GROMACS .gro file of C-alpha atoms in nm:
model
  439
    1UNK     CA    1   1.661  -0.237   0.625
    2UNK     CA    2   1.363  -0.432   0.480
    3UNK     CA    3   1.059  -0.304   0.320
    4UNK     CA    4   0.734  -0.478   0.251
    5UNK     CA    5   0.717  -0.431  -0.169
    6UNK     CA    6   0.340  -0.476  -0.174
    7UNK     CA    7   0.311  -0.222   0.089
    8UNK     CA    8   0.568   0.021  -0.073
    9UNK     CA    9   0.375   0.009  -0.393
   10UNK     CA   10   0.017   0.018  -0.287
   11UNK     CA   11   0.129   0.340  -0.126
   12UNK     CA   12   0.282   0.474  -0.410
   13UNK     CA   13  -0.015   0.404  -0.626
   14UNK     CA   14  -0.205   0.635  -0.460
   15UNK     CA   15   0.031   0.890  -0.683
   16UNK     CA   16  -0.077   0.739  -0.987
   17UNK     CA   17  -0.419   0.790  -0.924
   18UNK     CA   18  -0.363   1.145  -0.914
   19UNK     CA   19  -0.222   1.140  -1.224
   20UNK     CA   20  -0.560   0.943  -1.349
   21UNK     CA   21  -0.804   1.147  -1.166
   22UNK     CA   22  -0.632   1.462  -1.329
   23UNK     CA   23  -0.663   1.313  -1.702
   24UNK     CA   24  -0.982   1.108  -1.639
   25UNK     CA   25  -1.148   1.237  -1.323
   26UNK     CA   26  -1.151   0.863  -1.191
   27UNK     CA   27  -1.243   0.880  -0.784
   28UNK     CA   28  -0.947   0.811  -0.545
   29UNK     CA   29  -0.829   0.491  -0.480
   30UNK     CA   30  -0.869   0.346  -0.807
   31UNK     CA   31  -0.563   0.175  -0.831
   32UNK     CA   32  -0.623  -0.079  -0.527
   33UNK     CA   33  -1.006  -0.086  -0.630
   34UNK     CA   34  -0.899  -0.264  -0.916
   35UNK     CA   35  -0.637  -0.509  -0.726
   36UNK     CA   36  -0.889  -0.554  -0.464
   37UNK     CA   37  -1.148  -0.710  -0.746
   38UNK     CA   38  -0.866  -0.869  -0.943
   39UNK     CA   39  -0.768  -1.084  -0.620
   40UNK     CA   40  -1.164  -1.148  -0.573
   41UNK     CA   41  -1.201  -1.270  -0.940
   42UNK     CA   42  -0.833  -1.453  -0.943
   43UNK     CA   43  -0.987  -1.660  -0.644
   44UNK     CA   44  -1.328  -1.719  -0.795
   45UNK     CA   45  -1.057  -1.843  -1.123
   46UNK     CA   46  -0.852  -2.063  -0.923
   47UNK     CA   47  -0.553  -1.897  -0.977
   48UNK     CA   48  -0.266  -1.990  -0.762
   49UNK     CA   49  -0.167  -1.761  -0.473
   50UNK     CA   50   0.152  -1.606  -0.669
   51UNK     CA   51  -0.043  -1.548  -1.039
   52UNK     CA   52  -0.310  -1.348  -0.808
   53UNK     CA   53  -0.042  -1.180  -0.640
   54UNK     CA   54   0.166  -1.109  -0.914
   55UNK     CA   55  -0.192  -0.993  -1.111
   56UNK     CA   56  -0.243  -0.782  -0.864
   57UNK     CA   57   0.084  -0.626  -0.845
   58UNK     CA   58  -0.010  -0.505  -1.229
   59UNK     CA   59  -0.327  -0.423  -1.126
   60UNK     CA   60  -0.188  -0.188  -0.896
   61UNK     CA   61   0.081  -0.026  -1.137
   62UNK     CA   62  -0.128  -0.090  -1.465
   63UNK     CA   63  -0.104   0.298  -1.574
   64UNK     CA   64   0.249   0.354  -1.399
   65UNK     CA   65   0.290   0.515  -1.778
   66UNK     CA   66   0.039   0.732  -1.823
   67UNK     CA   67   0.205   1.051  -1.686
   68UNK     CA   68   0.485   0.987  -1.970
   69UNK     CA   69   0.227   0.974  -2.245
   70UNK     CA   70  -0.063   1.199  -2.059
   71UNK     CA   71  -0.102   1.426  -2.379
   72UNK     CA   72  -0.242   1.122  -2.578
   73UNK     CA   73  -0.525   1.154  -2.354
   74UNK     CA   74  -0.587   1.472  -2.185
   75UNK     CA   75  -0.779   1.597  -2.464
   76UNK     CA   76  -1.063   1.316  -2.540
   77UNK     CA   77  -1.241   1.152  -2.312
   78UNK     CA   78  -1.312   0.769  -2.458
   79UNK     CA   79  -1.244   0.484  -2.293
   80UNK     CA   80  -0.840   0.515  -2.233
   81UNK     CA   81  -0.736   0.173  -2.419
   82UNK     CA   82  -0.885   0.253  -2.731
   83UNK     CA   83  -0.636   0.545  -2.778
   84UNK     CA   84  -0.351   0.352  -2.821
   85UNK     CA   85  -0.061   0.129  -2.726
   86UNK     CA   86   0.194   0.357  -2.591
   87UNK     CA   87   0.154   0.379  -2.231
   88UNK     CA   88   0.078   0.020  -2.240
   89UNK     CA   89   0.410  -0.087  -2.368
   90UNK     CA   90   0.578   0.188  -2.141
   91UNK     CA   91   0.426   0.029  -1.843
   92UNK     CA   92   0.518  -0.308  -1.892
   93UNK     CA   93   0.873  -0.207  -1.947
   94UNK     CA   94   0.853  -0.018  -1.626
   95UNK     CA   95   0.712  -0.329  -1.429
   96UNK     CA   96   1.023  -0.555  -1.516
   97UNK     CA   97   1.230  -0.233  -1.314
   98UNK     CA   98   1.088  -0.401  -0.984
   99UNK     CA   99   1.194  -0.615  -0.780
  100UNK     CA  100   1.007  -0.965  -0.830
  101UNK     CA  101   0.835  -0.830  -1.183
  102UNK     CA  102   1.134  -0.878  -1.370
  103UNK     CA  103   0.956  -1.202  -1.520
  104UNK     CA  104   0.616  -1.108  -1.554
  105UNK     CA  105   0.434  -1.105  -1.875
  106UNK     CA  106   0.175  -0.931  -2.043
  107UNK     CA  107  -0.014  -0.838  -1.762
  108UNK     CA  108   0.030  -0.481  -1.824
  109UNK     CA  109   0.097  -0.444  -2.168
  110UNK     CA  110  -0.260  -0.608  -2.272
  111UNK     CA  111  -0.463  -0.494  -2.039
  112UNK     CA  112  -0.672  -0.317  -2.250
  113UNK     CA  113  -0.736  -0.583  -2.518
  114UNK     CA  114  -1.089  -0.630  -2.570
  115UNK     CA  115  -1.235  -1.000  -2.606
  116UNK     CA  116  -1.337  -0.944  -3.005
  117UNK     CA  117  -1.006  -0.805  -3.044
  118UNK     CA  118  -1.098  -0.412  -3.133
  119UNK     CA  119  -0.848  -0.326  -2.858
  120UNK     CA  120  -0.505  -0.131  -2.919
  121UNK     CA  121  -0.296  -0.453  -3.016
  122UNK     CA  122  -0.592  -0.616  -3.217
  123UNK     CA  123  -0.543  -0.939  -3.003
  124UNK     CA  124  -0.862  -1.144  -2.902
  125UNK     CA  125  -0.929  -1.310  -2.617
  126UNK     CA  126  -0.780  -1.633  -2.648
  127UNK     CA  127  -0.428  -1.431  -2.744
  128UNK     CA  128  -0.448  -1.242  -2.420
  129UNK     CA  129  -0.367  -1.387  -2.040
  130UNK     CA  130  -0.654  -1.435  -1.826
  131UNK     CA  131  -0.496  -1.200  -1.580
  132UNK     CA  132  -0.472  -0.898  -1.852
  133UNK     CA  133  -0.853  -0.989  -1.902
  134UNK     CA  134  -0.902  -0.979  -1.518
  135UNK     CA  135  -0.745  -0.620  -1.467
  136UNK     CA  136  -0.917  -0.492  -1.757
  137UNK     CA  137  -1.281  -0.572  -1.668
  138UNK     CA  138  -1.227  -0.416  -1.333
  139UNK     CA  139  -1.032  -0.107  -1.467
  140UNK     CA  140  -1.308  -0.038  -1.687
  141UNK     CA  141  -1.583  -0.106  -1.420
  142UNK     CA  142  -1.425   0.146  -1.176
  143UNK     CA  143  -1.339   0.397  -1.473
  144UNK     CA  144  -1.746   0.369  -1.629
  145UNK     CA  145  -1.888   0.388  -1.292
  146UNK     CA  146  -1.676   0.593  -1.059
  147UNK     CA  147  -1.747   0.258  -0.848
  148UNK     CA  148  -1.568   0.466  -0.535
  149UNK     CA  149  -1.874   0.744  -0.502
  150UNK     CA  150  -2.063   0.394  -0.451
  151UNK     CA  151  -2.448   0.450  -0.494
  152UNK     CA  152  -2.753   0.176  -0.391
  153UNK     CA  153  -2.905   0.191  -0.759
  154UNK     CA  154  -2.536   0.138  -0.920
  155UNK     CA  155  -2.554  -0.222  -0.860
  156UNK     CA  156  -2.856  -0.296  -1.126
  157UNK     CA  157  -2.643  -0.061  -1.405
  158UNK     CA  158  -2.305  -0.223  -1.364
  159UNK     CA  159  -2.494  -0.589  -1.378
  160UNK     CA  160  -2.640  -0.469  -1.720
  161UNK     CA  161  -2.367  -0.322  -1.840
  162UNK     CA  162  -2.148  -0.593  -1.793
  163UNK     CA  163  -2.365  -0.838  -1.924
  164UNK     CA  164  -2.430  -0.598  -2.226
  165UNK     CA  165  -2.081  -0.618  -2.340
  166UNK     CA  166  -2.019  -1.014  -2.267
  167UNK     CA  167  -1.816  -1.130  -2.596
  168UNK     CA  168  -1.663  -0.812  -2.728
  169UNK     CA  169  -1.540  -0.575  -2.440
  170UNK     CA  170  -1.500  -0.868  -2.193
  171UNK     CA  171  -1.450  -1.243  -2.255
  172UNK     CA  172  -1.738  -1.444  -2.121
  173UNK     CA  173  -1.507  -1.644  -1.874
  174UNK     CA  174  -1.404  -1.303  -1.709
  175UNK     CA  175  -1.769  -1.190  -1.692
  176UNK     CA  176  -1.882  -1.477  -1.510
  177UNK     CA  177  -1.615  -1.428  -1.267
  178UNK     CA  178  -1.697  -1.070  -1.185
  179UNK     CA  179  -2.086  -1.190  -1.166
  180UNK     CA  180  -1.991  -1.428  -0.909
  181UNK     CA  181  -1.867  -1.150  -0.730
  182UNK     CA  182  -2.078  -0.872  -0.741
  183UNK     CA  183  -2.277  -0.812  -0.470
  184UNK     CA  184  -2.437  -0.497  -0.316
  185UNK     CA  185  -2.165  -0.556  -0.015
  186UNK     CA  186  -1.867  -0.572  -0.265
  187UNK     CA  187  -1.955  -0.182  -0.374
  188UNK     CA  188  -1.985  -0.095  -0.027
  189UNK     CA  189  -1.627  -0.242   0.038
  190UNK     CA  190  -1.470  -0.076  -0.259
  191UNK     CA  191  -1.628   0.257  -0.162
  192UNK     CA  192  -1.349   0.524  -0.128
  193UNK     CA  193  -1.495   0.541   0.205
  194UNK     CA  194  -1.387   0.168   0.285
  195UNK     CA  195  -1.123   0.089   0.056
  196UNK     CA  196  -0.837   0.257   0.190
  197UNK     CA  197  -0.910   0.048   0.547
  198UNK     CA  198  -0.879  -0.294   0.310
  199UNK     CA  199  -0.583  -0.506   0.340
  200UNK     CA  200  -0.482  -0.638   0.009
  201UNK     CA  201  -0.448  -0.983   0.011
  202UNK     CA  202  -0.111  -1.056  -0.154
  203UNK     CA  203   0.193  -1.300  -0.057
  204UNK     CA  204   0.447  -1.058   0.104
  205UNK     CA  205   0.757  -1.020  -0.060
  206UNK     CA  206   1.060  -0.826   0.149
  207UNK     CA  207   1.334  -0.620   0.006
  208UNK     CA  208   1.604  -0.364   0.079
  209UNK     CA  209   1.565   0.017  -0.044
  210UNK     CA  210   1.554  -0.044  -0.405
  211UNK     CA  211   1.708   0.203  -0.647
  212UNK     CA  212   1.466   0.052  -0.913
  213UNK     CA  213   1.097   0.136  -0.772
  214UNK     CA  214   1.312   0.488  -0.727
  215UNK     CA  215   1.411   0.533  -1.039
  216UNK     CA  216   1.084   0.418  -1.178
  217UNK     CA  217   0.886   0.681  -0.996
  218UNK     CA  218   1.146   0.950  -1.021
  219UNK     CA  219   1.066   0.942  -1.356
  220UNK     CA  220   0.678   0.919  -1.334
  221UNK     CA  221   0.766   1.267  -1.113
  222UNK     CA  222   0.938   1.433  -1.364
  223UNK     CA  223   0.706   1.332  -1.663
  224UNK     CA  224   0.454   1.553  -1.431
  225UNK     CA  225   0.535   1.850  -1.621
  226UNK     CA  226   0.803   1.987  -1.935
  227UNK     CA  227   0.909   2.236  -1.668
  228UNK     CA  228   1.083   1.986  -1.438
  229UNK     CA  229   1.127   1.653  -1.664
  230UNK     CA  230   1.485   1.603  -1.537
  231UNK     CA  231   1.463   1.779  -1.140
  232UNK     CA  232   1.418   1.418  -0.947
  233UNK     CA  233   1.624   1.181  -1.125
  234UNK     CA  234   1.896   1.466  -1.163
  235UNK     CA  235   1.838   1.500  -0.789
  236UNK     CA  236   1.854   1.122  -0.692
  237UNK     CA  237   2.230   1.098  -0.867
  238UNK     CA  238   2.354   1.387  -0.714
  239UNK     CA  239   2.241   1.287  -0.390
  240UNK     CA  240   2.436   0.941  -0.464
  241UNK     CA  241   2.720   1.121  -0.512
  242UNK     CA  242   2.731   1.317  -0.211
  243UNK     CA  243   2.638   1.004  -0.007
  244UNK     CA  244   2.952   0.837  -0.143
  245UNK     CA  245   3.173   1.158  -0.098
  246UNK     CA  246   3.026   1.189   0.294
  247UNK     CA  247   3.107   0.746   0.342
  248UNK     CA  248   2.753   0.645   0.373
  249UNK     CA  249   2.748   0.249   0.415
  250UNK     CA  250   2.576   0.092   0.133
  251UNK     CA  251   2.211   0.063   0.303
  252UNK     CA  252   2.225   0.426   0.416
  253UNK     CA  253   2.304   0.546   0.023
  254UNK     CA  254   2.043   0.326  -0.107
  255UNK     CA  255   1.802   0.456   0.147
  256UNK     CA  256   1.913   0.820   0.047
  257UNK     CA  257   1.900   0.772  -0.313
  258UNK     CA  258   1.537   0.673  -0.216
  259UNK     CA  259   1.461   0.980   0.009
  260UNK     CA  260   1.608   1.254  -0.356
  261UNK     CA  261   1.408   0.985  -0.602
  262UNK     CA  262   1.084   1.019  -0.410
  263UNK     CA  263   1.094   1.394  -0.274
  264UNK     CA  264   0.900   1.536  -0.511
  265UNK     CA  265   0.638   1.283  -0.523
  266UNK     CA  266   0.375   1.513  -0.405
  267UNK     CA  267   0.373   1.694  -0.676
  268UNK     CA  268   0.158   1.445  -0.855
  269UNK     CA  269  -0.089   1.554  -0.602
  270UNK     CA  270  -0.068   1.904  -0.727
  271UNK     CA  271  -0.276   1.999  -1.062
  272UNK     CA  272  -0.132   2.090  -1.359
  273UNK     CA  273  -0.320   2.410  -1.406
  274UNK     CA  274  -0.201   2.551  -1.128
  275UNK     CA  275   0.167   2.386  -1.133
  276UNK     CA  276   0.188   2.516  -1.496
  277UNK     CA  277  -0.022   2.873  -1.478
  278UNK     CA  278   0.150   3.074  -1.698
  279UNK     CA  279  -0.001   3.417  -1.526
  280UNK     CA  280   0.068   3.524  -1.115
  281UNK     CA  281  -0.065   3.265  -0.894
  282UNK     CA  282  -0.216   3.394  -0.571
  283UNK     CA  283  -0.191   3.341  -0.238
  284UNK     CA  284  -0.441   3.019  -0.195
  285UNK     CA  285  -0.267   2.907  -0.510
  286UNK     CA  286   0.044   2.938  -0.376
  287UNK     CA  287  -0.012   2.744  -0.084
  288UNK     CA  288  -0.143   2.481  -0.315
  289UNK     CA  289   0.182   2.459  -0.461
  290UNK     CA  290   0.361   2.390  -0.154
  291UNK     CA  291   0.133   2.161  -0.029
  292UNK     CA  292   0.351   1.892  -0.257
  293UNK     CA  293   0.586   1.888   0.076
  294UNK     CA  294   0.290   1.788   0.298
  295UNK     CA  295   0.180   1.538   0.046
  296UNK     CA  296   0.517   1.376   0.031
  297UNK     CA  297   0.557   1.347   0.379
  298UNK     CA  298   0.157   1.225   0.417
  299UNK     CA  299   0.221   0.923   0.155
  300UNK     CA  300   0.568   0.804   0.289
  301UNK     CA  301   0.519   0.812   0.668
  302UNK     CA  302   0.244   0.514   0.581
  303UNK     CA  303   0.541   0.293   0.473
  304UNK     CA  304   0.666   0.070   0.776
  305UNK     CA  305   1.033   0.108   0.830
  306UNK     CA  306   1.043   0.446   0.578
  307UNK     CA  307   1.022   0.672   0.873
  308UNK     CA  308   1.410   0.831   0.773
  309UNK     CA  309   1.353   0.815   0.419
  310UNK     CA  310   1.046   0.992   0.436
  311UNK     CA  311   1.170   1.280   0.676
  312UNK     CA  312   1.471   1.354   0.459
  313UNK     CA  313   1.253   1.324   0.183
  314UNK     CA  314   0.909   1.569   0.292
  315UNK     CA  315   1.189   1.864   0.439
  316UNK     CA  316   1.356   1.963   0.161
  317UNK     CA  317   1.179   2.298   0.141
  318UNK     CA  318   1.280   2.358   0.508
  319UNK     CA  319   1.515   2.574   0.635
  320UNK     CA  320   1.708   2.645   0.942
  321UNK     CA  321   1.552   2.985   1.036
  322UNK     CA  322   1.248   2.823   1.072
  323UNK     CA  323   1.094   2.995   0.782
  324UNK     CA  324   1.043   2.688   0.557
  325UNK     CA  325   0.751   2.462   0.496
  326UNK     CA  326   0.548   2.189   0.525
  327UNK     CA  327   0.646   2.215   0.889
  328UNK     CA  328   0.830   2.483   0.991
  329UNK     CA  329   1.115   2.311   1.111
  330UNK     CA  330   1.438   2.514   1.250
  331UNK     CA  331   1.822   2.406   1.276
  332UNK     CA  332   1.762   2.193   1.602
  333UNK     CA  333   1.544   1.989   1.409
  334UNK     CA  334   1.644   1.956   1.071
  335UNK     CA  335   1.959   1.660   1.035
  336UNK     CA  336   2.261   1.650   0.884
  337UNK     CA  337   2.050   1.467   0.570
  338UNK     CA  338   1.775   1.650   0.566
  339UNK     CA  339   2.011   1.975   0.499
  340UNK     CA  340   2.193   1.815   0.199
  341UNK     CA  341   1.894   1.784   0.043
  342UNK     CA  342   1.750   2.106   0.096
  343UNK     CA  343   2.048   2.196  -0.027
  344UNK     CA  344   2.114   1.981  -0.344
  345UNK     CA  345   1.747   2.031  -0.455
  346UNK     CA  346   1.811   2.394  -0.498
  347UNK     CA  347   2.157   2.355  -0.656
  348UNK     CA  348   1.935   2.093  -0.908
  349UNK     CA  349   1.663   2.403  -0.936
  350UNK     CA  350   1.936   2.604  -1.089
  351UNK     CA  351   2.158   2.365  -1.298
  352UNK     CA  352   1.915   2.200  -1.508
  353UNK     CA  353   1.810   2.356  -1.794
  354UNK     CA  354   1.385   2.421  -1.815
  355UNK     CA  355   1.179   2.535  -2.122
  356UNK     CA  356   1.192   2.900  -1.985
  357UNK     CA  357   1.592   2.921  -1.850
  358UNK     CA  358   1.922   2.757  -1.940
  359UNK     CA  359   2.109   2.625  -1.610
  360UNK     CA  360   2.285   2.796  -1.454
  361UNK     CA  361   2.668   2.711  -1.448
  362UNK     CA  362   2.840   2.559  -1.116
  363UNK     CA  363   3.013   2.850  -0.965
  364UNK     CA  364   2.699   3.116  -1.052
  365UNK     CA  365   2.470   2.822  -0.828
  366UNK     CA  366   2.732   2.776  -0.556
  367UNK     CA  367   2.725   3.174  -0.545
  368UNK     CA  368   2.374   3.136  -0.478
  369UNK     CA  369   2.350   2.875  -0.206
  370UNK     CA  370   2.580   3.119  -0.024
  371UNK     CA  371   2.356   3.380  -0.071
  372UNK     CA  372   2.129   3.151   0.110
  373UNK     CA  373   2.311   3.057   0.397
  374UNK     CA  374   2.416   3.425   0.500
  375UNK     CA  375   2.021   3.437   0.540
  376UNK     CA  376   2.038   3.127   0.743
  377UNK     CA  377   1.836   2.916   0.513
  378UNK     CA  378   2.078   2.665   0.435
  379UNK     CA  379   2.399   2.466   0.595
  380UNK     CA  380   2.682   2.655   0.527
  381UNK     CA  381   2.938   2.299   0.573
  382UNK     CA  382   2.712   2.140   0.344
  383UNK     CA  383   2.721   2.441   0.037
  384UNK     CA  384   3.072   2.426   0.097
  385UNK     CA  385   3.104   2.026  -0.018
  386UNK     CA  386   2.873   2.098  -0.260
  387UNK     CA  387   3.126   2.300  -0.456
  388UNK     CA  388   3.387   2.056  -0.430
  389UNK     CA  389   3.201   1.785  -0.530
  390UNK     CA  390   3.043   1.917  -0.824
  391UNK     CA  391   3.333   2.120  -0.878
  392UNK     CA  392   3.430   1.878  -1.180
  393UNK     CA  393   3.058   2.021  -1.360
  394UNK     CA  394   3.244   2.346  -1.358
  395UNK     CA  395   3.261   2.527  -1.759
  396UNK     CA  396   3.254   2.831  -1.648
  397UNK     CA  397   3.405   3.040  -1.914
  398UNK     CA  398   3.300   3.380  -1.804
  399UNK     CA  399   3.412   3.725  -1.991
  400UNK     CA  400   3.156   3.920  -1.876
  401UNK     CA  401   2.958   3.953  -1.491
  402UNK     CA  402   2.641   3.925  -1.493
  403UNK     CA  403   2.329   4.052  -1.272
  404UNK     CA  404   2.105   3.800  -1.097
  405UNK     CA  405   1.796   3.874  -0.995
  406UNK     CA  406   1.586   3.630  -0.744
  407UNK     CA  407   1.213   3.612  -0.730
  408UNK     CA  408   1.080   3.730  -0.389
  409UNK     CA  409   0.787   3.446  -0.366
  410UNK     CA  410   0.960   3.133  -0.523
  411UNK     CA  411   1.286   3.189  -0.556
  412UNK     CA  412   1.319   3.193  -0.959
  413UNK     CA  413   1.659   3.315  -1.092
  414UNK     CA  414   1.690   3.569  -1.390
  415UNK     CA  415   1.994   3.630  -1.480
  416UNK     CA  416   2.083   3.999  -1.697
  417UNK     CA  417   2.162   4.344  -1.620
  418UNK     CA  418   1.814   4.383  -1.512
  419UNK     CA  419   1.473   4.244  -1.482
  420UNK     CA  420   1.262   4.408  -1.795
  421UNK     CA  421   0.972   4.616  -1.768
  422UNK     CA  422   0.624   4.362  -1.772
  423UNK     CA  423   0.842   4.029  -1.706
  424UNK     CA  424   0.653   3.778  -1.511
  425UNK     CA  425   0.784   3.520  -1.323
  426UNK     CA  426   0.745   3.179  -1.564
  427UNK     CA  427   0.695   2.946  -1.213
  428UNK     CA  428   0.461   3.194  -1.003
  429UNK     CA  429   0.359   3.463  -1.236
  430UNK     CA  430   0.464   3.741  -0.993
  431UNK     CA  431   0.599   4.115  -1.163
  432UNK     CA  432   0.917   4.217  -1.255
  433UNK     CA  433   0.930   4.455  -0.900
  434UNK     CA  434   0.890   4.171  -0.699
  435UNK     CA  435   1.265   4.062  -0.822
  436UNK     CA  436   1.533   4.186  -0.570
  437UNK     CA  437   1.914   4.132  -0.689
  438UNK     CA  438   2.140   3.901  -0.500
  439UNK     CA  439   2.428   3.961  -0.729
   0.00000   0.00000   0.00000
C-alpha cells in the first residue's frame, strides 16, 4: 500500500491546529493557511519546485512540538516565538522522523527568528534561510489577524502592519514577497470557509505506512495530557506485537502499527478542561469526551487508501453488543482487527501507570478483559492471546486479594477493599456509589 505523504500530513495537521487554537485561539485551518501563502511567496521568490515543497512541508508541521512544550505558553499570550526555543528545536528534530525530511534544514527550527535578530536564537536575517523567513511572516500574519474569520476592512490593517514592521519582525525581501501577493482575493481564498476546498500545490511524494509519521504523532497524542503521556505509543508496540504473534505480512503490521499510533488522535480535538476536569463531568460533557472516536474516524477516512487503517483505528471504543460508540457497531460488523484493538487499548488503560493510579499488573488486567467479555463487550479468542502474549509482563507477586471496583460511566479501576466515602472518579468525576465491584 501507498500513501500520498503530503496528503497524509496536511490531514494530520488539522490535529495540530487544535492543539494551537486551544493555547492561542488561532481559527481552524491555520496550518495549511500558512503553506498555502508560503507556496504563493516561494513562487513570487523563484524558489525551485522541491525548496517550495519541502517549505511547505514545514510550514505545515512548523508547531508539530508545541503540545510537548504547551505549558511554556498556555499562560501568556505574546507572540509565541518570543517565548523561547524549545518547541522550535523539538520540531525540527521531529521533521527529520519523516519520510523525505530527513535532510531538511532549519526550516523549522528558525522559524521564528526575527529580521533584527530579537528572535529566540538571536540570529538576523541574513543567518536565517529564506524559507524560515517565508513561514514566519505568514505564521505571524494568520496568528495577528485570525486571517481565517476573513473580514473586507482586514486587508488595509494587515498592509500596514506589515509594512510597519519591514526590517525588524520581517526582512524586507520577505515583505515584498507577501506584498506582491496580497490581494483582497487572496483573504477570500484563505478564509476557513475556502481553505479547506484548496489543493496544496506540492510535488507528490508516495510511501508505504510509515512507522515514523506514527510514532511522531503518537507522541504529539500523548503529550495531550500528564494523564495519558504513554497510552498511544504503549498502544502502537503492543499492537506490533500481537500483529507478529497473529503472522501479519509486513505491510499489514505496518498498517496496524499505524491504525494503535493514530487511534487516539481525536483527542487533540477534545479540550483540556474538560479532558482534565478534576470534578464530575456531565452528560453533554461526557459526550464531548467520546466524541475523540468520531473525530478520529472524521480525520482519517479523508486519507486515500487509509480506509482499513482508519476503521480499526476510529472503533476501538466499540463493542460487540452494540453498546459502544462513535457508531454503534455490533459483532457482525466489527473485524477480527478492529477487536484486538478494542481490546489491547483497554489492557493499555490498565497497565500503564497515570498520575492518579499505578498499573495494574498482567493477570489483575487479563481478569478484567474477562470480566468484559462475559458482558459481551469484547472477543473472548482475542483476551485469551492477550494473556499469552503479554504473559512474559507478568510480576505478579500477590500475598494478599484484592477488591476491584469499576466505574459505572468510564470504566476507571480502583483497586482496595472498598471504594471510600466522598471518592470521585479522577477521569469523570462521578461518586464513590456509582463504583460497582467486578472482583
Amino acid at each position: 500500500m501507498e500513501i500520498e505523504r503530503n496528503q497524509l500530513l496536511t490531514v494530520l495537521s488539522e490535529s495540530l491546529d487544535c492543539v494551537e487554537k486551544e493555547v492561542f485561539g488561532i481559527t481552524d485551518h491555520h496550518a495549511k493557511r500558512v503553506a498555502w501563502l508560503c507556496i504563493q511567496m516561494g513562487k513570487k521568490a523563484g524558489m525551485d519546485e522541491k525548496d517550495i515543497s519541502d517549505m511547505a512541508v514545514a510550514a505545515l508541521l512548523h508547531d508539530n512540538a508545541l503540545n510537548e512544550f504547551r505549558e511554556d505558553y498556555e499562560n501568556r499570550k505574546p507572540r509565541p516565538g518570543v517565548s523561547g526555543k524549545n518547541h522550535c528545536m523539538a520540531g525540527e528534530r521531529n521533521l527529520h522522523c519523516i519520510p523525505g525530511c530527513e535532510d531538511m534544514r532549519d526550516f523549522v527550527l528558525y522559524h521564528h527568528e526575527c529580521a533584527d535578530g530579537s528572535g529566540p536564537f538571536g540570529i538576523t536575517e541574513d543567518e536565517t534561510p529564506l524559507g524560515a523567513q517565508i513561514i514566519h511572516l505568514a505564521d505571524d500574519v494568520d496568528l495577528q489577524f485570525s486571517l481565517g474569520d476573513y473580514k473586507a476592512d482586514d486587508y488595509e490593517s494587515l498592509y500596514s502592519y506589515v509594512i510597519a514592521h519591514s526590517g525588524t519582525l520581517f526582512s524586507k525581501q520577505v515583505t515584498d514577497l507577501f506584498l506582491c501577493i496580497l490581494k483582497t482575493s487572496t483573504l477570500e481564498e484563505i478564509s476557513n470557509e475556502n481553505i479547506e476546498g484548496q489543493t496544496l500545490e506540492i510535488m507528490p511524494l508516495y510511501i508505504s505506512a510509515d512507522r515514523g509519521i506514527a510514532e511522531l504523532f503518537a507522541h504529539i497524542i500523548d503529550y495531550k495530557s500528564p494523564f495519558t503521556k504513554e497510552h498511544s505509543v504503549g498502544l502502537a508496540e503492543k499492537a506490533g506485537r500481537m500483529a507478529n504473534y497473529y503472522g501479519f505480512d509486513e505491510e499489514k503490521n505496518h498498517k496496524f502499527f499505524m491504525a494503535a499510533a493514530l487511534h487516539d488522535i481525536g483527542k487533540l480535538f477534545v479540550h483540556n478542561d474538560v479532558l482534565e476536569k478534576p470534578g464530575r463531568l456531565d452528560e453533554k460533557e461526557y459526550q464531548y469526551i467520546q466524541s475523540h472516536a468520531y473525530e478520529t474516524y472524521r480525520l482519517l477516512s479523508k486519507v486515500d487508501g487509509f480506509e482499513e487503517i482508519c476503521n480499526w483505528a476510529a472503533f476501538h471504543h466499540e463493542k460487540l453488543n452494540g453498546k459502544g460508540y462513535p457508531f454503534g457497531k455490533n459483532s457482525d460488523e466489527l473485524g477480527h482487527e478492529m477487536r484486538i484493538l478494542a481490546c489491547l487499548d483497554i489492557y493499555q488503560a490498565l497497565t500503564e501507570t497515570r498520575p492518579y493510579k499505578a498499573g495494574m499488573t498482567h493477570t489483575k488486567a487479563v481478569s478484567i478483559l474477562s470480566e468484559l467479555v462475559e458482558k459481551g463487550e469484547l472477543d473472548e479468542k482475542v483476551v485469551k492471546d492477550i494473556a499469552v502474549v503479554f504473559s512474559d509482563e507478568s510480576n505478579d507477586v500477590e500475598s494478599v486479594e484484592i477488591a476491584i471496583f469499576q466505574c459505572a460511566v468510564c470504566g476507571h479501576i480502583y483497586e482496595g477493599d472498598v471504594v471510600p466515602n466522598g471518592y470521585v472518579c479522577p477521569v469523570c468525576g462521578q461518586p464513590d456509589h456509582n463504583f460497582y465491584r467486578i472482583k
